[in-house]
Coordinates of C-alpha atoms in Angstrom, one line a residue:
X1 CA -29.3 1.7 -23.4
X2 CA -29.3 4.7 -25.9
X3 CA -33.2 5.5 -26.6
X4 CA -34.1 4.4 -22.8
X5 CA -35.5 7.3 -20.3
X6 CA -32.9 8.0 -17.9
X7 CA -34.9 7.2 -15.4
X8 CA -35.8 3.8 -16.8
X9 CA -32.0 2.8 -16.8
X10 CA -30.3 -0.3 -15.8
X11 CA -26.7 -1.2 -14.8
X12 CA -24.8 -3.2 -17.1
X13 CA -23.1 -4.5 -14.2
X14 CA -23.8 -5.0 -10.5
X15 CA -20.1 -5.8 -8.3
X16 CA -20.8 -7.2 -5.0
X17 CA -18.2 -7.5 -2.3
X18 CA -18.7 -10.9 -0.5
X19 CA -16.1 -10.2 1.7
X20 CA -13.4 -6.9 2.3
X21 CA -10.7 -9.8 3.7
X22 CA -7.8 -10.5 1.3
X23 CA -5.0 -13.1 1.3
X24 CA -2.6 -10.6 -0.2
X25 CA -0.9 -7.6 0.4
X26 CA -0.8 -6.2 -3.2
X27 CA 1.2 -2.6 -2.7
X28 CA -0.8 -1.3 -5.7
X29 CA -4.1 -2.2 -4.0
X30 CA -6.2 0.0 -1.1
X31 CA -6.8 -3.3 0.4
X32 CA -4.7 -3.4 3.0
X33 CA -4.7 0.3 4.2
X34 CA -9.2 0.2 4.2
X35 CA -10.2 3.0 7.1
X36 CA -13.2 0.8 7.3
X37 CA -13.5 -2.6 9.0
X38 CA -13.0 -5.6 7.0
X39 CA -15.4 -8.8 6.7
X40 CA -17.7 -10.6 5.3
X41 CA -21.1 -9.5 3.4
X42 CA -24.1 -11.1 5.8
X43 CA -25.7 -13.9 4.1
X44 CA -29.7 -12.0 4.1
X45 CA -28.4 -9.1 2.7
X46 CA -26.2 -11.0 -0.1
X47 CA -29.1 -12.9 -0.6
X48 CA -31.7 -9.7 -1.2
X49 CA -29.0 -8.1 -3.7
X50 CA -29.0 -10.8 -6.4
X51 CA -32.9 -10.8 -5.6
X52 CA -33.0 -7.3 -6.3
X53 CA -31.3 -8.3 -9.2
X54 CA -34.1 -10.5 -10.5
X55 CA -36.1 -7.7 -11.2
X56 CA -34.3 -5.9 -14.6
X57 CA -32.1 -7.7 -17.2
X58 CA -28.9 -7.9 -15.7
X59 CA -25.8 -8.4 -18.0
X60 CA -23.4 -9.6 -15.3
X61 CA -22.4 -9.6 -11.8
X62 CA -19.1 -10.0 -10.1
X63 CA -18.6 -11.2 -6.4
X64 CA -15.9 -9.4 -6.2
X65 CA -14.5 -5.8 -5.4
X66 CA -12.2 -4.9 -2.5
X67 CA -11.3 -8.5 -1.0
X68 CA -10.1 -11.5 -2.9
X69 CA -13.2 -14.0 -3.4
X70 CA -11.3 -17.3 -1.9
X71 CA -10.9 -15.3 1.6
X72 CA -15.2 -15.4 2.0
X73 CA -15.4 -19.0 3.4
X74 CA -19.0 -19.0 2.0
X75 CA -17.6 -17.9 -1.9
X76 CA -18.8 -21.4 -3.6
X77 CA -22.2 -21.4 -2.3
X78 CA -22.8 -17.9 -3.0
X79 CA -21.5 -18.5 -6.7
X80 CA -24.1 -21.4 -6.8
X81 CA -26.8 -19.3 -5.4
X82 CA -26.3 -16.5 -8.0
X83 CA -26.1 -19.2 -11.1
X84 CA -29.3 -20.3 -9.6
X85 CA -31.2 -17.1 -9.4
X86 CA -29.8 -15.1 -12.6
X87 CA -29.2 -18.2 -14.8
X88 CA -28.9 -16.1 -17.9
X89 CA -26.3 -13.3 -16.2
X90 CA -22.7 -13.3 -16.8
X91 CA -20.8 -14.5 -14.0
X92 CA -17.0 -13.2 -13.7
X93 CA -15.0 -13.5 -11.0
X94 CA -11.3 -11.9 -10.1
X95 CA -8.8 -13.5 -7.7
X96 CA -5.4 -13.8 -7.2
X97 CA -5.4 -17.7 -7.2
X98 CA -3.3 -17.5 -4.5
X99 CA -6.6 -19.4 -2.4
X100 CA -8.3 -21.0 -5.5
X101 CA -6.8 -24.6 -4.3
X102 CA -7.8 -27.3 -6.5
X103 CA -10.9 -28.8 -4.5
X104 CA -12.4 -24.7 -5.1
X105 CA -11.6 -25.2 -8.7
X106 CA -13.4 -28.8 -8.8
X107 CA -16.3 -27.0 -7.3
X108 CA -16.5 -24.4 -9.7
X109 CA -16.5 -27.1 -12.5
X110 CA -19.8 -27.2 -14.2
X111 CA -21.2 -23.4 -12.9
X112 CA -21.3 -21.8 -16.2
X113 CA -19.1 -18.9 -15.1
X114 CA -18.4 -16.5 -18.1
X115 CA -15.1 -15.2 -17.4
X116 CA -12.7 -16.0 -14.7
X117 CA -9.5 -13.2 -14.1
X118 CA -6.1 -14.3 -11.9
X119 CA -4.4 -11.2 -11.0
X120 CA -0.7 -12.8 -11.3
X121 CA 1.8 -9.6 -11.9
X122 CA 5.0 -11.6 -11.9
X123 CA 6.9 -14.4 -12.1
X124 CA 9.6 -13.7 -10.5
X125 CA 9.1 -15.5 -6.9
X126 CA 10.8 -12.6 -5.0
X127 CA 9.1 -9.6 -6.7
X128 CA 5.7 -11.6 -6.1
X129 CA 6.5 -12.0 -2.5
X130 CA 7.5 -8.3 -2.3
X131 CA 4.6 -6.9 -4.5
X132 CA 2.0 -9.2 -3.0
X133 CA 3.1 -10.8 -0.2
X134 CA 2.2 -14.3 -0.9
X135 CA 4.3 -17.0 -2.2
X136 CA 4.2 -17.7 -6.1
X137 CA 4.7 -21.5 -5.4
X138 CA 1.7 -21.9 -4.3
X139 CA -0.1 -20.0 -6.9
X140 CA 1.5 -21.4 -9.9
X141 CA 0.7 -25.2 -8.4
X142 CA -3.3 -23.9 -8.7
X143 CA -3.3 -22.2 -11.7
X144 CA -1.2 -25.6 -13.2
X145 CA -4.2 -27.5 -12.0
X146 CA -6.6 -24.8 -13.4
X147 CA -5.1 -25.1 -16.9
X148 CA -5.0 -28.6 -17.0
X149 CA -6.7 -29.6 -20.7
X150 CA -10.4 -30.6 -20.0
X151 CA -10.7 -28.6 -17.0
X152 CA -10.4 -25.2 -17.6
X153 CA -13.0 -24.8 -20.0
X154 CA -15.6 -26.5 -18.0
X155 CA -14.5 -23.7 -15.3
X156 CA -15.0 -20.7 -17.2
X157 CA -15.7 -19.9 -20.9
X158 CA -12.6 -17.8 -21.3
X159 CA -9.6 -17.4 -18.3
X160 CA -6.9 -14.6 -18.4
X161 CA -4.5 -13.9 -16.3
X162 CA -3.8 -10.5 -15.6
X163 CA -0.3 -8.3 -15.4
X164 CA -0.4 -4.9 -13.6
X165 CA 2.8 -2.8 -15.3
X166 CA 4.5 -1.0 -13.0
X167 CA 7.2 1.7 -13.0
X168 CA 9.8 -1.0 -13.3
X169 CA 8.4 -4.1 -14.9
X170 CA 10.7 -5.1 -17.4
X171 CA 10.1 -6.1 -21.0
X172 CA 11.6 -9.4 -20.0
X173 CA 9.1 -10.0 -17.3
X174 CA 6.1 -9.1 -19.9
X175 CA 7.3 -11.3 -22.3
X176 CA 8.2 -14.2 -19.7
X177 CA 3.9 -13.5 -18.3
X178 CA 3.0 -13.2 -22.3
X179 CA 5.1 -16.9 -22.6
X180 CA 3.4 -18.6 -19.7
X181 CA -0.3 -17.6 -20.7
X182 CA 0.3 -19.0 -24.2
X183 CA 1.5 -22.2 -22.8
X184 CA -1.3 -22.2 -20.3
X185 CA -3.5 -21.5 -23.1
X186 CA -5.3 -18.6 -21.8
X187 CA -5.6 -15.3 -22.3
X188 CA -3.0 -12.7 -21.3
X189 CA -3.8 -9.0 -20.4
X190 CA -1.3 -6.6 -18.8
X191 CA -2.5 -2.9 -17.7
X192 CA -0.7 -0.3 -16.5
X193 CA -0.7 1.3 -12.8
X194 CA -3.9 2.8 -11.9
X195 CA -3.8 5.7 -9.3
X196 CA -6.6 5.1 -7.4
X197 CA -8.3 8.9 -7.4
X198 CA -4.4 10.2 -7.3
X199 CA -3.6 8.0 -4.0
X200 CA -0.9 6.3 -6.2
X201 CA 1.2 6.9 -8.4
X202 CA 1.1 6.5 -12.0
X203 CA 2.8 8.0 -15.4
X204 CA -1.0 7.6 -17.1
X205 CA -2.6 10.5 -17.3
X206 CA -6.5 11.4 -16.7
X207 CA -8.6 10.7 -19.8
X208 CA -11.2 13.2 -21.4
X209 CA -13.7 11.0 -22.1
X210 CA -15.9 8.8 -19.7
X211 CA -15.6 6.0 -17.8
X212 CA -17.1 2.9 -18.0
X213 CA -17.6 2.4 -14.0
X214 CA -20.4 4.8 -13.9
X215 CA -22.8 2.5 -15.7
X216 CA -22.2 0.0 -13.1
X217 CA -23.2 -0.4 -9.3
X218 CA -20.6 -1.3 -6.7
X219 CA -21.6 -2.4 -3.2
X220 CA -19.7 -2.8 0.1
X221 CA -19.5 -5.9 2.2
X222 CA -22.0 -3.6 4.3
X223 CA -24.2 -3.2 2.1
X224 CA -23.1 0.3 1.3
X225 CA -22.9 1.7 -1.9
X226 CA -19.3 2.8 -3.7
X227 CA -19.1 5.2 -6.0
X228 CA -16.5 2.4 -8.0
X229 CA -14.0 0.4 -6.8
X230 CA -11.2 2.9 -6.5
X231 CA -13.7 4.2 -4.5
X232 CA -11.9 1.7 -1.5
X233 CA -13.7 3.0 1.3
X234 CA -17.3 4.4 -0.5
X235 CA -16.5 7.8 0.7
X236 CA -18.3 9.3 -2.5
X237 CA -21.0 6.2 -2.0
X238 CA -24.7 7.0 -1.2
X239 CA -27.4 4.6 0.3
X240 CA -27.2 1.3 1.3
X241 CA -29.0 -1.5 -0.1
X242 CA -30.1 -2.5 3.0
X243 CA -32.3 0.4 2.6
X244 CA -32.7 0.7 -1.4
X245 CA -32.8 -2.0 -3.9
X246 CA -30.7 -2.2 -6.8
X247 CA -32.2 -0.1 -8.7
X248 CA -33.2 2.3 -6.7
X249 CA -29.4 3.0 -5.7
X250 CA -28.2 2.8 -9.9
X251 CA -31.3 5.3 -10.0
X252 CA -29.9 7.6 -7.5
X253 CA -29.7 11.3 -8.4
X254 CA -26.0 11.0 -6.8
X255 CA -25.4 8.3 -9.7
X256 CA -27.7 9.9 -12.0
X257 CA -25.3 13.0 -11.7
X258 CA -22.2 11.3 -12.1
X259 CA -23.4 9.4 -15.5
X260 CA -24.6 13.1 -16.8
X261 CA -21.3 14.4 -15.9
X262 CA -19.2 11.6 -17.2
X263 CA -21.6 11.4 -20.5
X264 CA -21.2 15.4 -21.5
X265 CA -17.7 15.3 -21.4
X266 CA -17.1 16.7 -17.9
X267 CA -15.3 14.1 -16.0
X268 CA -12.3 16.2 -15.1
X269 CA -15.1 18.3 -13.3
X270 CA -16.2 16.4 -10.4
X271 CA -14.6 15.3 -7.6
X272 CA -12.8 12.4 -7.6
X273 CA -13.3 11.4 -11.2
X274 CA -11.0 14.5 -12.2
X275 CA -7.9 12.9 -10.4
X276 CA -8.3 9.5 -11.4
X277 CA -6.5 8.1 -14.6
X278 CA -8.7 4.8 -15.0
X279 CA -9.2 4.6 -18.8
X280 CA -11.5 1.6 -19.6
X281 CA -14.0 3.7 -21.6
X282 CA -17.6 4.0 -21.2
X283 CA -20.4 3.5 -23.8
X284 CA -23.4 2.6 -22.1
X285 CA -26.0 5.1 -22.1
X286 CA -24.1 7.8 -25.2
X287 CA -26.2 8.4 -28.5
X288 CA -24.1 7.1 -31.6
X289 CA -22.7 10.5 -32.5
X290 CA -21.4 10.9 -28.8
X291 CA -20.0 7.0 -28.3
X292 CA -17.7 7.8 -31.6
X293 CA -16.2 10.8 -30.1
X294 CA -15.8 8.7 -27.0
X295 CA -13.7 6.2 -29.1
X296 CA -11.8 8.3 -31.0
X297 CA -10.5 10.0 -27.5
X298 CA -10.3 6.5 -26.3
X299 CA -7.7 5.4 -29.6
X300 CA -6.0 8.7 -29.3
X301 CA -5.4 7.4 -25.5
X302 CA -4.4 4.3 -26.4
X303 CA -1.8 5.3 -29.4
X304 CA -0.1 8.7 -27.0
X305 CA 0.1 6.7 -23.9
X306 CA 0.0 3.2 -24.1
X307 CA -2.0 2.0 -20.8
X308 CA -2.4 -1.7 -21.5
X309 CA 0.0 -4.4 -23.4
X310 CA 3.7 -4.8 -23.4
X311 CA 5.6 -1.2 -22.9
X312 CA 9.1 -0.5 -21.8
X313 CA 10.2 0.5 -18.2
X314 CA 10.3 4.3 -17.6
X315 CA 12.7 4.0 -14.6
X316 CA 15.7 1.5 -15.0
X317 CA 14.8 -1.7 -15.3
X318 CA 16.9 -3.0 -12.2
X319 CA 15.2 -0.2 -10.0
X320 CA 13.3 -0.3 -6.9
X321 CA 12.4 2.6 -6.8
X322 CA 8.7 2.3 -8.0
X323 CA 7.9 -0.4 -5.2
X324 CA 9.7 1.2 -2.8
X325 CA 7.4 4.7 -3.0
X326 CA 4.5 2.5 -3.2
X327 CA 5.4 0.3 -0.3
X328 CA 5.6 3.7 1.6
X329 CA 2.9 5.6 0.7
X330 CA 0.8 2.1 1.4
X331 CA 2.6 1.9 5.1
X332 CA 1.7 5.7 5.8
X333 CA -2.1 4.9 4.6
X334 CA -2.6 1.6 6.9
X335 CA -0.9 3.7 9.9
X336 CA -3.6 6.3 9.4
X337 CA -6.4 3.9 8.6
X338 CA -5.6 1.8 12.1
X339 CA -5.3 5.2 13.8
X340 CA -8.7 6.3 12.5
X341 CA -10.5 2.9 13.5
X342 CA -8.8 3.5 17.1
X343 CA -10.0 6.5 17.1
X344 CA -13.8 5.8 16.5
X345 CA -13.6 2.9 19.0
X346 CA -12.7 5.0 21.7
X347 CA -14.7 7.7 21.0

């Protein structure tokens, strides 16, 4: 986008949440402790987004942010309808799998999607039901189905299953994850714990240089806009697309801020992008001079702290101690959340 007006950008991305309802209980996620209510997106406004969308050169949309894409009973015909309308957009999709049974994956066959990501985390059946609350059975009988040769390329282009790293996740569990993608034959990726603005905790720091989420646009099931998707409940949001189109709300001089902020170097200077530690860098919009700074910080990031591949334990391996403080700051979060919604409805 380099050598565009500022007020002429685009988003590289557009993330739509098609529903806030998820299968899982993920104690790394906001998900289940959302102050807001959860549902589904309504069909008219879903509908006027990828519209919206129609009218730039979009790279690619997700329908997908706080809730899990198989709990929106309406998910297949809304990945249909956006293949339809932005034929030439990159269609990714993440989910846990946990919901992707095989007569979803048959009806994804043949839709052109780009990239499809299954959040997996473990192997190990207990720590999957404890860190996600679902059963693993289940989940590795879909994503056997998923992988079966001559069907999961005509699902996606490319399919990687993802590892979150936390506090205790053993080298022997990365390399077990590592193992089962290779035999699957798809792509592995594990990351490290992100802390959600600081709500969770996590031994990566804040980087220096930008992030990429301010070059994209994240909306609510609402319609509302998010400032990104650690954003859980768009508390930092502004606008709703109801309201604005799509580029009316990337245009925004909230957003507009944020990208000039995050762009200059100054990201530890606004609220809450100074507490958060995600570190998937951001290009999109720098001159040449000020993207190769970016990436040097970026390498320096990657060599000092290590926030994505296989890394060691920093508590003891056999430790529960990670899970446990995330299990109770998660329980203390929902408690208030309920209490809030309470609250409002009696008011």
């Amino acid at each position: 986008m380099f050598g565009f007006a500022r007020d002429e950008e685009v988003p590289r991305l557009v993330s739509v949440e098609t529903t806030s309802h998820c299968n899982a209980k993920c104690v790394f996620c906001p998900n289940n402790a959302l102050a807001r209510d959860k549902g589904p997106m309504e069909q008219d406004l879903f509908e006027k987004i990828i519209e919206d969308c129609r009218e730039f050169r979009l790279e690619a949309i997700e329908p997908f942010l706080q809730g899990d894409p198989f709990s929106d009973p309406k998910i297949l015909e809304r990945l249909e309808h956006i293949r339809r309308r932005l034929p030439d957009t990159k269609l990714r999709l993440y989910t846990n799998g946990f919901g992707m049974s095989p007569k979803k994956i048959d009806a994804m066959v043949g839709l052109g999607m780009d990239h499809l990501y299954v959040s997996v985390n473990t192997l190990d059946p207990k720590k999957y039901k404890d860190v996600m609350g679902l059963s693993l059975e289940r989940t590795l009988e879909n994503l056997a189905y998923l992988t079966e040769p001559g069907r999961r390329g005509r699902v996606a282009k490319h399919v990687t299953f993802r590892m979150t790293r936390l506090g205790d996740t053993t080298l022997a569990e990365q390399d077990d994850f590592t193992r089962y993608c290779e035999e699957r034959g798809v792509e592995s990726l594990i990351v490290g714990l992100f802390n959600y603005k600081g709500d969770i905790k996590s031994d990566l720091p804040v980087p220096s240089y930008g992030c990429e989420h301010v070059a994209r646009l994240d909306i609510l099931a609402t319609g509302k806009i998010t400032l990104c998707c650690m954003d859980q409940d768009g508390a930092y949001g502004w606008g709703n697309l109801r309201e604005l189109s799509v580029l009316e709300a990337y245009r925004h001089p909230a957003a507009r801020r944020y990208r000039e902020l995050h762009r200059t170097g100054k990201r530890r200077e606004v609220d809450p992008c100074g507490t958060c530690n995600n570190h998937w860098p951001g290009f999109h919009g720098l001159s040449p001079l000020d993207a190769a700074r970016a990436g040097l910080e970026y390498c320096a990031y990657v060599a000092r702290y290590r926030p994505n591949g296989r890394k060691a334990p920093h508590g003891t391996p056999d430790s529960d101690d990670a899970l446990v403080q995330l299990q109770s700051k998660h329980a203390a979060a929902g408690a208030a959340a309920k209490a809030g919604r309470e609250a409002a409805k009696n008011a």
